mmCIF file of C-alpha atoms and ligand atoms in Angstrom:
data_model
loop_
_atom_site.group_PDB
_atom_site.id
_atom_site.type_symbol
_atom_site.label_atom_id
_atom_site.label_comp_id
_atom_site.label_asym_id
_atom_site.label_seq_id
_atom_site.Cartn_x
_atom_site.Cartn_y
_atom_site.Cartn_z
ATOM 1 C CA UNK A 22 -67.224 85.878 -61.951
ATOM 2 C CA UNK A 23 -67.114 84.890 -65.558
ATOM 3 C CA UNK A 24 -70.063 83.484 -67.506
ATOM 4 C CA UNK A 25 -69.511 81.037 -70.359
ATOM 5 C CA UNK A 26 -72.079 79.879 -72.908
ATOM 6 C CA UNK A 27 -71.567 76.441 -74.473
ATOM 7 C CA UNK A 28 -73.820 75.922 -77.486
ATOM 8 C CA UNK A 29 -74.892 72.316 -77.991
ATOM 9 C CA UNK A 30 -74.347 70.747 -81.403
ATOM 10 C CA UNK A 31 -77.123 68.760 -83.025
ATOM 11 C CA UNK A 32 -80.083 70.840 -81.852
ATOM 12 C CA UNK A 33 -83.253 70.548 -83.926
ATOM 13 C CA UNK A 34 -83.572 72.844 -86.934
ATOM 14 C CA UNK A 35 -84.396 76.389 -85.940
ATOM 15 C CA UNK A 36 -83.500 75.869 -82.267
ATOM 16 C CA UNK A 37 -80.422 76.475 -80.170
ATOM 17 C CA UNK A 38 -79.677 75.107 -76.720
ATOM 18 C CA UNK A 39 -76.744 75.923 -74.505
ATOM 19 C CA UNK A 40 -75.169 75.061 -71.194
ATOM 20 C CA UNK A 41 -74.264 78.110 -69.121
ATOM 21 C CA UNK A 42 -71.380 77.860 -66.657
ATOM 22 C CA UNK A 43 -70.422 80.394 -63.987
ATOM 23 C CA UNK A 44 -66.750 80.587 -63.032
ATOM 24 C CA UNK A 45 -65.634 82.048 -59.696
ATOM 25 C CA UNK A 46 -62.132 82.606 -58.363
ATOM 26 C CA UNK A 47 -58.734 82.417 -60.046
ATOM 27 C CA UNK A 48 -58.538 80.188 -63.124
ATOM 28 C CA UNK A 49 -54.738 79.985 -63.028
ATOM 29 C CA UNK A 50 -54.249 78.609 -59.514
ATOM 30 C CA UNK A 51 -54.076 74.969 -60.620
ATOM 31 C CA UNK A 52 -57.093 74.023 -58.514
ATOM 32 C CA UNK A 53 -60.651 73.582 -59.707
ATOM 33 C CA UNK A 54 -64.012 72.490 -58.318
ATOM 34 C CA UNK A 55 -67.016 71.687 -60.467
ATOM 35 C CA UNK A 56 -70.642 71.668 -59.274
ATOM 36 C CA UNK A 57 -73.587 70.850 -61.514
ATOM 37 C CA UNK A 58 -77.292 70.577 -60.764
ATOM 38 C CA UNK A 59 -80.222 68.723 -62.253
ATOM 39 C CA UNK A 60 -78.554 66.414 -64.761
ATOM 40 C CA UNK A 61 -81.852 64.612 -64.354
ATOM 41 C CA UNK A 62 -83.617 67.755 -65.375
ATOM 42 C CA UNK A 63 -86.659 67.597 -63.138
ATOM 43 C CA UNK A 64 -84.651 66.892 -59.964
ATOM 44 C CA UNK A 65 -84.840 70.433 -58.709
ATOM 45 C CA UNK A 66 -83.401 70.621 -55.152
ATOM 46 C CA UNK A 67 -79.881 70.938 -56.588
ATOM 47 C CA UNK A 68 -80.926 73.773 -58.853
ATOM 48 C CA UNK A 69 -82.021 75.768 -55.812
ATOM 49 C CA UNK A 70 -78.855 74.844 -53.916
ATOM 50 C CA UNK A 71 -76.819 76.116 -56.885
ATOM 51 C CA UNK A 72 -78.768 79.374 -56.708
ATOM 52 C CA UNK A 73 -77.764 79.837 -53.054
ATOM 53 C CA UNK A 74 -74.222 78.617 -53.699
ATOM 54 C CA UNK A 75 -73.674 81.228 -56.400
ATOM 55 C CA UNK A 76 -74.551 84.044 -54.002
ATOM 56 C CA UNK A 77 -71.993 82.754 -51.494
ATOM 57 C CA UNK A 78 -69.317 82.290 -54.147
ATOM 58 C CA UNK A 79 -69.843 85.805 -55.461
ATOM 59 C CA UNK A 80 -69.303 87.230 -51.973
ATOM 60 C CA UNK A 81 -66.261 85.008 -51.355
ATOM 61 C CA UNK A 82 -64.753 86.027 -54.681
ATOM 62 C CA UNK A 83 -65.276 89.711 -53.870
ATOM 63 C CA UNK A 84 -63.533 89.133 -50.531
ATOM 64 C CA UNK A 85 -60.591 87.459 -52.303
ATOM 65 C CA UNK A 86 -61.243 84.236 -50.397
ATOM 66 C CA UNK A 87 -61.187 81.726 -53.273
ATOM 67 C CA UNK A 88 -57.942 79.746 -53.725
ATOM 68 C CA UNK A 89 -59.052 78.017 -56.909
ATOM 69 C CA UNK A 90 -61.679 78.105 -59.616
ATOM 70 C CA UNK A 91 -65.214 77.042 -58.708
ATOM 71 C CA UNK A 92 -67.446 76.290 -61.695
ATOM 72 C CA UNK A 93 -71.222 76.100 -61.215
ATOM 73 C CA UNK A 94 -73.640 74.783 -63.844
ATOM 74 C CA UNK A 95 -77.113 75.269 -62.355
ATOM 75 C CA UNK A 96 -78.971 73.754 -65.322
ATOM 76 C CA UNK A 97 -76.943 70.752 -66.475
ATOM 77 C CA UNK A 98 -79.610 69.354 -68.770
ATOM 78 C CA UNK A 99 -81.224 71.912 -71.086
ATOM 79 C CA UNK A 100 -82.472 69.067 -73.314
ATOM 80 C CA UNK A 101 -84.368 67.412 -70.469
ATOM 81 C CA UNK A 102 -85.782 70.602 -69.032
ATOM 82 C CA UNK A 103 -87.454 71.173 -72.395
ATOM 83 C CA UNK A 104 -89.173 67.776 -72.487
ATOM 84 C CA UNK A 105 -92.790 67.948 -71.394
ATOM 85 C CA UNK A 106 -95.382 65.254 -71.977
ATOM 86 C CA UNK A 107 -98.988 65.768 -70.902
ATOM 87 C CA UNK A 108 -97.999 68.385 -68.289
ATOM 88 C CA UNK A 109 -95.256 66.174 -66.798
ATOM 89 C CA UNK A 110 -91.594 67.073 -67.178
ATOM 90 C CA UNK A 111 -89.575 64.132 -68.495
ATOM 91 C CA UNK A 112 -86.118 64.825 -67.152
ATOM 92 C CA UNK A 113 -84.523 61.420 -66.580
ATOM 93 C CA UNK A 114 -84.534 59.937 -70.075
ATOM 94 C CA UNK A 115 -84.084 61.576 -73.465
ATOM 95 C CA UNK A 116 -87.357 61.071 -75.275
ATOM 96 C CA UNK A 117 -85.712 60.529 -78.659
ATOM 97 C CA UNK A 118 -83.325 57.750 -77.675
ATOM 98 C CA UNK A 119 -84.739 56.505 -74.364
ATOM 99 C CA UNK A 120 -81.292 56.924 -72.832
ATOM 100 C CA UNK A 121 -80.839 57.976 -69.225
ATOM 101 C CA UNK A 122 -79.197 61.415 -69.138
ATOM 102 C CA UNK A 123 -76.835 60.204 -66.402
ATOM 103 C CA UNK A 124 -75.535 57.100 -68.125
ATOM 104 C CA UNK A 125 -73.293 56.187 -71.073
ATOM 105 C CA UNK A 126 -70.513 58.660 -70.434
ATOM 106 C CA UNK A 127 -67.287 57.612 -72.168
ATOM 107 C CA UNK A 128 -64.716 55.436 -70.386
ATOM 108 C CA UNK A 129 -61.445 57.351 -70.591
ATOM 109 C CA UNK A 130 -58.898 54.976 -69.057
ATOM 110 C CA UNK A 131 -57.943 53.059 -72.213
ATOM 111 C CA UNK A 132 -57.466 56.109 -74.435
ATOM 112 C CA UNK A 133 -55.646 58.159 -71.787
ATOM 113 C CA UNK A 134 -52.901 55.592 -71.055
ATOM 114 C CA UNK A 135 -50.984 56.031 -74.341
ATOM 115 C CA UNK A 136 -51.201 59.828 -73.975
ATOM 116 C CA UNK A 137 -49.369 59.822 -70.633
ATOM 117 C CA UNK A 138 -47.129 56.739 -70.877
ATOM 118 C CA UNK A 139 -43.490 57.884 -70.737
ATOM 119 C CA UNK A 140 -44.373 61.336 -69.417
ATOM 120 C CA UNK A 141 -44.969 60.548 -65.746
ATOM 121 C CA UNK A 142 -42.466 60.964 -62.930
ATOM 122 C CA UNK A 143 -42.188 60.482 -59.162
ATOM 123 C CA UNK A 144 -44.266 63.505 -58.142
ATOM 124 C CA UNK A 145 -47.926 62.564 -57.660
ATOM 125 C CA UNK A 146 -49.086 66.167 -57.958
ATOM 126 C CA UNK A 147 -47.208 66.729 -61.215
ATOM 127 C CA UNK A 148 -48.528 63.406 -62.548
ATOM 128 C CA UNK A 149 -52.061 64.523 -61.738
ATOM 129 C CA UNK A 150 -51.650 67.653 -63.840
ATOM 130 C CA UNK A 151 -50.333 65.557 -66.760
ATOM 131 C CA UNK A 152 -53.390 63.293 -66.479
ATOM 132 C CA UNK A 153 -55.750 66.299 -66.350
ATOM 133 C CA UNK A 154 -54.201 67.856 -69.473
ATOM 134 C CA UNK A 155 -54.531 64.518 -71.310
ATOM 135 C CA UNK A 156 -58.181 64.198 -70.234
ATOM 136 C CA UNK A 157 -58.908 67.706 -71.531
ATOM 137 C CA UNK A 158 -57.454 66.932 -74.942
ATOM 138 C CA UNK A 159 -59.230 63.563 -75.118
ATOM 139 C CA UNK A 160 -62.631 65.080 -74.368
ATOM 140 C CA UNK A 161 -62.102 67.926 -76.813
ATOM 141 C CA UNK A 162 -61.682 65.298 -79.520
ATOM 142 C CA UNK A 163 -64.849 63.346 -78.645
ATOM 143 C CA UNK A 164 -67.519 63.302 -81.355
ATOM 144 C CA UNK A 165 -70.742 65.243 -80.825
ATOM 145 C CA UNK A 166 -72.988 63.862 -83.490
ATOM 146 C CA UNK A 167 -76.209 64.288 -81.523
ATOM 147 C CA UNK A 168 -77.484 66.889 -79.097
ATOM 148 C CA UNK A 169 -77.247 64.304 -76.305
ATOM 149 C CA UNK A 170 -73.616 63.399 -77.002
ATOM 150 C CA UNK A 171 -72.849 67.109 -77.282
ATOM 151 C CA UNK A 172 -74.375 67.718 -73.863
ATOM 152 C CA UNK A 173 -72.373 64.841 -72.341
ATOM 153 C CA UNK A 174 -69.168 66.101 -73.962
ATOM 154 C CA UNK A 175 -69.757 69.661 -72.757
ATOM 155 C CA UNK A 176 -70.402 68.642 -69.140
ATOM 156 C CA UNK A 177 -67.486 66.227 -69.050
ATOM 157 C CA UNK A 178 -65.217 68.847 -70.615
ATOM 158 C CA UNK A 179 -66.100 71.293 -67.854
ATOM 159 C CA UNK A 180 -65.594 68.724 -65.084
ATOM 160 C CA UNK A 181 -62.749 66.445 -66.198
ATOM 161 C CA UNK A 182 -59.847 68.440 -64.765
ATOM 162 C CA UNK A 183 -61.481 69.341 -61.438
ATOM 163 C CA UNK A 184 -60.230 67.931 -58.129
ATOM 164 C CA UNK A 185 -63.790 67.937 -56.762
ATOM 165 C CA UNK A 186 -66.904 67.182 -58.843
ATOM 166 C CA UNK A 187 -70.305 67.434 -57.165
ATOM 167 C CA UNK A 188 -73.263 66.200 -59.211
ATOM 168 C CA UNK A 189 -76.441 67.353 -57.442
ATOM 169 C CA UNK A 190 -79.404 65.000 -57.855
ATOM 170 C CA UNK A 191 -82.363 63.863 -55.760
ATOM 171 C CA UNK A 192 -84.427 60.708 -55.397
ATOM 172 C CA UNK A 193 -88.230 60.500 -55.499
ATOM 173 C CA UNK A 194 -88.771 60.548 -51.710
ATOM 174 C CA UNK A 195 -85.596 60.155 -49.720
ATOM 175 C CA UNK A 196 -83.150 61.107 -47.028
ATOM 176 C CA UNK A 197 -79.999 62.914 -48.118
ATOM 177 C CA UNK A 198 -77.481 60.345 -49.366
ATOM 178 C CA UNK A 199 -74.538 60.089 -51.719
ATOM 179 C CA UNK A 200 -72.815 57.784 -54.189
ATOM 180 C CA UNK A 201 -69.073 57.787 -54.752
ATOM 181 C CA UNK A 202 -66.121 55.574 -55.662
ATOM 182 C CA UNK A 203 -64.896 53.169 -52.989
ATOM 183 C CA UNK A 204 -61.372 54.568 -53.302
ATOM 184 C CA UNK A 205 -62.691 58.078 -52.720
ATOM 185 C CA UNK A 206 -64.325 57.499 -49.352
ATOM 186 C CA UNK A 207 -61.496 59.019 -47.255
ATOM 187 C CA UNK A 208 -61.944 62.271 -49.216
ATOM 188 C CA UNK A 209 -65.738 62.058 -49.301
ATOM 189 C CA UNK A 210 -66.248 61.374 -45.614
ATOM 190 C CA UNK A 211 -66.002 65.054 -44.555
ATOM 191 C CA UNK A 212 -68.626 65.902 -47.189
ATOM 192 C CA UNK A 213 -70.916 63.200 -45.790
ATOM 193 C CA UNK A 214 -70.464 64.660 -42.309
ATOM 194 C CA UNK A 215 -71.039 68.259 -43.327
ATOM 195 C CA UNK A 216 -74.142 67.501 -45.405
ATOM 196 C CA UNK A 217 -75.572 65.115 -42.801
ATOM 197 C CA UNK A 218 -75.666 62.278 -45.341
ATOM 198 C CA UNK A 219 -77.711 59.322 -44.090
ATOM 199 C CA UNK A 220 -76.269 56.775 -46.529
ATOM 200 C CA UNK A 221 -72.923 56.820 -48.328
ATOM 201 C CA UNK A 222 -72.955 54.162 -51.020
ATOM 202 C CA UNK A 223 -69.642 53.019 -52.445
ATOM 203 C CA UNK A 224 -68.785 51.200 -55.657
ATOM 204 C CA UNK A 225 -65.867 50.926 -58.056
ATOM 205 C CA UNK A 226 -68.266 50.195 -60.923
ATOM 206 C CA UNK A 227 -71.977 50.907 -60.565
ATOM 207 C CA UNK A 228 -72.907 50.149 -64.183
ATOM 208 C CA UNK A 229 -73.677 52.008 -67.417
ATOM 209 C CA UNK A 230 -71.079 54.747 -66.789
ATOM 210 C CA UNK A 231 -72.801 57.548 -64.884
ATOM 211 C CA UNK A 232 -71.294 61.025 -64.911
ATOM 212 C CA UNK A 233 -69.569 60.832 -61.527
ATOM 213 C CA UNK A 234 -67.730 57.636 -62.428
ATOM 214 C CA UNK A 235 -66.689 59.025 -65.814
ATOM 215 C CA UNK A 236 -64.933 61.799 -63.886
ATOM 216 C CA UNK A 237 -63.285 59.654 -61.221
ATOM 217 C CA UNK A 238 -62.932 56.038 -62.315
ATOM 218 C CA UNK A 239 -59.978 56.774 -64.608
ATOM 219 C CA UNK A 240 -57.916 57.745 -61.566
ATOM 220 C CA UNK A 241 -58.109 54.472 -59.652
ATOM 221 C CA UNK A 242 -57.602 52.497 -62.852
ATOM 222 C CA UNK A 243 -54.499 54.578 -63.606
ATOM 223 C CA UNK A 244 -53.267 54.178 -60.044
ATOM 224 C CA UNK A 245 -53.457 50.381 -60.403
ATOM 225 C CA UNK A 246 -51.919 50.451 -63.895
ATOM 226 C CA UNK A 247 -48.877 52.521 -62.867
ATOM 227 C CA UNK A 248 -48.503 51.136 -59.316
ATOM 228 C CA UNK A 249 -44.821 50.601 -58.468
ATOM 229 C CA UNK A 250 -43.726 52.817 -61.352
ATOM 230 C CA UNK A 251 -45.381 56.224 -60.927
ATOM 231 C CA UNK A 252 -47.602 57.525 -58.103
ATOM 232 C CA UNK A 253 -51.101 58.516 -59.251
ATOM 233 C CA UNK A 254 -53.318 60.209 -56.660
ATOM 234 C CA UNK A 255 -57.101 59.930 -56.491
ATOM 235 C CA UNK A 256 -57.137 63.188 -58.424
ATOM 236 C CA UNK A 257 -60.885 63.655 -58.716
ATOM 237 C CA UNK A 258 -63.275 63.355 -55.799
ATOM 238 C CA UNK A 259 -66.476 62.885 -57.738
ATOM 239 C CA UNK A 260 -69.726 62.491 -55.801
ATOM 240 C CA UNK A 261 -73.367 62.142 -56.766
ATOM 241 C CA UNK A 262 -75.170 63.959 -53.985
ATOM 242 C CA UNK A 263 -78.844 63.039 -53.630
ATOM 243 C CA UNK A 264 -80.499 66.062 -52.036
ATOM 244 C CA UNK A 265 -83.465 64.208 -50.523
ATOM 245 C CA UNK A 266 -86.736 63.898 -52.487
ATOM 246 C CA UNK A 267 -88.000 65.694 -55.562
ATOM 247 C CA UNK A 268 -90.439 67.814 -53.531
ATOM 248 C CA UNK A 269 -87.780 68.905 -51.019
ATOM 249 C CA UNK A 270 -87.350 72.314 -52.592
ATOM 250 C CA UNK A 271 -87.268 75.020 -49.921
ATOM 251 C CA UNK A 272 -85.057 78.015 -49.207
ATOM 252 C CA UNK A 273 -83.949 77.133 -45.651
ATOM 253 C CA UNK A 274 -82.928 73.617 -46.691
ATOM 254 C CA UNK A 275 -81.159 74.777 -49.862
ATOM 255 C CA UNK A 276 -79.366 77.573 -48.005
ATOM 256 C CA UNK A 277 -78.142 75.098 -45.375
ATOM 257 C CA UNK A 278 -76.961 72.719 -48.105
ATOM 258 C CA UNK A 279 -75.092 75.556 -49.837
ATOM 259 C CA UNK A 280 -73.473 76.430 -46.493
ATOM 260 C CA UNK A 281 -72.421 72.773 -46.116
ATOM 261 C CA UNK A 282 -70.810 72.794 -49.567
ATOM 262 C CA UNK A 283 -68.918 76.004 -48.763
ATOM 263 C CA UNK A 284 -67.777 74.436 -45.485
ATOM 264 C CA UNK A 285 -66.527 71.431 -47.441
ATOM 265 C CA UNK A 286 -64.606 73.687 -49.831
ATOM 266 C CA UNK A 287 -63.137 75.448 -46.789
ATOM 267 C CA UNK A 288 -62.116 72.043 -45.415
ATOM 268 C CA UNK A 289 -60.405 71.373 -48.766
ATOM 269 C CA UNK A 290 -58.611 74.751 -48.685
ATOM 270 C CA UNK A 291 -60.357 76.042 -51.804
ATOM 271 C CA UNK A 292 -62.108 78.658 -49.670
ATOM 272 C CA UNK A 293 -60.079 80.627 -47.142
ATOM 273 C CA UNK A 294 -61.119 80.396 -43.530
ATOM 274 C CA UNK A 295 -60.712 78.375 -40.348
ATOM 275 C CA UNK A 296 -61.316 74.658 -40.910
ATOM 276 C CA UNK A 297 -64.957 73.865 -40.198
ATOM 277 C CA UNK A 298 -65.868 71.595 -37.326
ATOM 278 C CA UNK A 299 -66.864 68.241 -38.794
ATOM 279 C CA UNK A 300 -70.081 66.862 -37.286
ATOM 280 C CA UNK A 301 -70.158 63.122 -36.519
ATOM 281 C CA UNK A 302 -70.886 60.800 -39.425
ATOM 282 C CA UNK A 303 -74.595 59.939 -39.302
ATOM 283 C CA UNK A 304 -74.216 56.426 -40.747
ATOM 284 C CA UNK A 305 -71.159 54.410 -41.793
ATOM 285 C CA UNK A 306 -70.439 54.116 -45.514
ATOM 286 C CA UNK A 307 -71.691 50.893 -47.081
ATOM 287 C CA UNK A 308 -71.060 49.075 -50.363
ATOM 288 C CA UNK A 309 -73.620 49.877 -53.051
ATOM 289 C CA UNK A 310 -74.115 46.165 -53.704
ATOM 290 C CA UNK A 311 -75.363 45.888 -50.105
ATOM 291 C CA UNK A 312 -78.282 48.222 -50.810
ATOM 292 C CA UNK A 313 -81.390 46.107 -51.281
ATOM 293 C CA UNK A 314 -83.736 47.378 -53.993
ATOM 294 C CA UNK A 315 -87.260 46.137 -53.338
ATOM 295 C CA UNK A 316 -89.510 45.654 -56.354
ATOM 296 C CA UNK A 317 -93.239 45.282 -56.912
ATOM 297 C CA UNK A 318 -93.990 41.559 -57.493
ATOM 298 C CA UNK A 319 -97.246 42.455 -59.280
ATOM 299 C CA UNK A 320 -98.962 45.601 -60.460
ATOM 300 C CA UNK A 321 -101.133 47.369 -57.923
ATOM 301 C CA UNK A 322 -101.509 50.026 -55.273
ATOM 302 C CA UNK A 323 -98.367 50.599 -53.230
ATOM 303 C CA UNK A 324 -98.800 51.051 -49.499
ATOM 304 C CA UNK A 325 -95.672 51.737 -47.486
ATOM 305 C CA UNK A 326 -95.834 50.289 -44.009
ATOM 306 C CA UNK A 327 -92.455 51.670 -42.916
ATOM 307 C CA UNK A 328 -91.171 55.224 -43.003
ATOM 308 C CA UNK A 329 -87.951 56.669 -44.389
ATOM 309 C CA UNK A 330 -85.301 56.632 -41.678
ATOM 310 C CA UNK A 331 -86.596 53.419 -40.121
ATOM 311 C CA UNK A 332 -84.020 50.808 -39.150
ATOM 312 C CA UNK A 333 -85.114 47.661 -40.977
ATOM 313 C CA UNK A 334 -84.325 44.044 -40.121
ATOM 314 C CA UNK A 335 -84.052 41.361 -42.789
ATOM 315 C CA UNK A 336 -87.539 39.922 -43.245
ATOM 316 C CA UNK A 337 -89.331 43.131 -42.223
ATOM 317 C CA UNK A 338 -92.139 44.106 -44.595
ATOM 318 C CA UNK A 339 -91.436 47.549 -46.079
ATOM 319 C CA UNK A 340 -94.466 47.880 -48.362
ATOM 320 C CA UNK A 341 -97.477 46.014 -49.659
ATOM 321 C CA UNK A 342 -98.823 45.909 -53.187
ATOM 322 C CA UNK A 343 -102.603 45.618 -53.169
ATOM 323 C CA UNK A 344 -104.427 44.082 -56.144
ATOM 324 C CA UNK A 345 -107.869 45.624 -55.741
ATOM 325 C CA UNK A 346 -109.644 43.261 -58.146
ATOM 326 C CA UNK A 347 -108.450 39.943 -56.731
ATOM 327 C CA UNK A 348 -108.122 41.385 -53.260
ATOM 328 C CA UNK A 349 -104.654 39.885 -52.930
ATOM 329 C CA UNK A 350 -102.126 41.740 -50.812
ATOM 330 C CA UNK A 351 -98.456 41.115 -51.556
ATOM 331 C CA UNK A 352 -96.075 41.953 -48.729
ATOM 332 C CA UNK A 353 -92.522 42.837 -49.790
ATOM 333 C CA UNK A 354 -89.750 42.401 -47.244
ATOM 334 C CA UNK A 355 -86.145 43.573 -47.093
ATOM 335 C CA UNK A 356 -83.445 40.973 -47.582
ATOM 336 C CA UNK A 357 -81.045 42.900 -45.387
ATOM 337 C CA UNK A 358 -80.701 44.738 -42.110
ATOM 338 C CA UNK A 359 -80.247 48.416 -42.864
ATOM 339 C CA UNK A 360 -81.651 51.923 -43.176
ATOM 340 C CA UNK A 361 -84.765 52.573 -45.279
ATOM 341 C CA UNK A 362 -83.549 55.700 -47.088
ATOM 342 C CA UNK A 363 -85.417 56.109 -50.394
ATOM 343 C CA UNK A 364 -88.694 55.195 -52.036
ATOM 344 C CA UNK A 365 -90.781 55.945 -55.095
ATOM 345 C CA UNK A 366 -93.355 58.706 -54.914
ATOM 346 C CA UNK A 367 -95.983 57.154 -57.183
ATOM 347 C CA UNK A 368 -98.422 54.879 -55.401
ATOM 348 C CA UNK A 369 -99.351 52.767 -58.401
ATOM 349 C CA UNK A 370 -96.662 50.367 -59.596
ATOM 350 C CA UNK A 371 -96.321 48.035 -62.519
ATOM 351 C CA UNK A 372 -94.882 44.584 -61.845
ATOM 352 C CA UNK A 373 -91.114 44.699 -61.451
ATOM 353 C CA UNK A 374 -90.865 48.395 -60.596
ATOM 354 C CA UNK A 375 -88.122 49.253 -58.099
ATOM 355 C CA UNK A 376 -89.874 50.962 -55.184
ATOM 356 C CA UNK A 377 -87.738 51.065 -52.057
ATOM 357 C CA UNK A 378 -84.072 51.077 -51.072
ATOM 358 C CA UNK A 379 -82.567 49.768 -47.847
ATOM 359 C CA UNK A 380 -78.864 50.433 -47.233
ATOM 360 C CA UNK A 381 -77.374 47.315 -45.683
ATOM 361 C CA UNK A 382 -73.799 46.316 -44.993
ATOM 362 C CA UNK A 383 -73.584 42.871 -46.652
ATOM 363 C CA UNK A 384 -73.800 42.312 -50.414
ATOM 364 C CA UNK A 385 -77.240 41.302 -51.691
ATOM 365 C CA UNK A 386 -76.891 42.329 -55.346
ATOM 366 C CA UNK A 387 -74.409 41.910 -58.206
ATOM 367 C CA UNK A 388 -74.067 43.076 -61.805
ATOM 368 C CA UNK A 389 -75.456 46.473 -62.725
ATOM 369 C CA UNK A 390 -76.048 48.331 -59.472
ATOM 370 C CA UNK A 391 -77.273 51.697 -60.733
ATOM 371 C CA UNK A 392 -80.987 52.385 -61.206
ATOM 372 C CA UNK A 393 -82.566 52.421 -64.654
HETATM 373 ZN ZN1 ZN B 9 -80.800 61.864 -60.648
#
């Protein structure tokens, strides 16, 4: 195991922040997996899963069972973990800029094309390594004029040449679910099975460039660009894994999740061992634009009338917003049939606040699909 310290540029005067990465297994095998936790700094289930994962990786490395490099960043957002306001940790948005820590990663397709044009051949695997080398050099040259851009550059630099990128998040109150690229579903399906994912939400473009898409989107754009000339594989399986709700921080759960990730790496051949038995898929994958996001029509007290895991029919009321002064009660119904898989934890909402998510199968939204 090797530990690397990546100092962030742009830290306030007299302070120094760093991202610490732990590297297991051979770094010269041409295979790499990247796992980071808590990019939204106060989403802590992933941090505990990383803790358990590191213990397993250390043992596997000692046993000589790793066939590639596995990089773990247990604290992906040192800026956010340091933001406290009136006792509350503010981990989703940078206080200085208001920007979401998991948005606004650079789009790399346009700049990478001229770097690889004329260098590709007929071997998809060799082409993938050419793309990865070009991505590394591109990211090294990115500016880091603020602490936030430095953090984004550092994380992307660690992840960009990995064949598997797992970004461990959680929702407010939720069942385990995941987001990934539509083109990646065949590779992601075993992960959904092994983790018991209850919703697998697919999009080619979810909006505002989250981290997982910055790692993977380049590949399907390159595949389309070079189709008929050079084969480009889906060279980065990048997944945002939502490890239930923010309060779901417990050793048995985190240990089981870490076991599931090791089983997935065994399935991929990164970890030696017999292929794991894949449990049945809990729910079919669905397009992200088919997930209905239910919002508060007015400000008031939120009362959920359905529970997470309920099968919802279009027209079913999921929650009410009670205005205690007027006495009005506003019932909010799903527009789709689907699984009620995530909801907000606060029980007071301002008008317009997104409160509940129902994973349906037929598109009900368009435009920017990612949350604020
Ligand atoms: Zn998150």
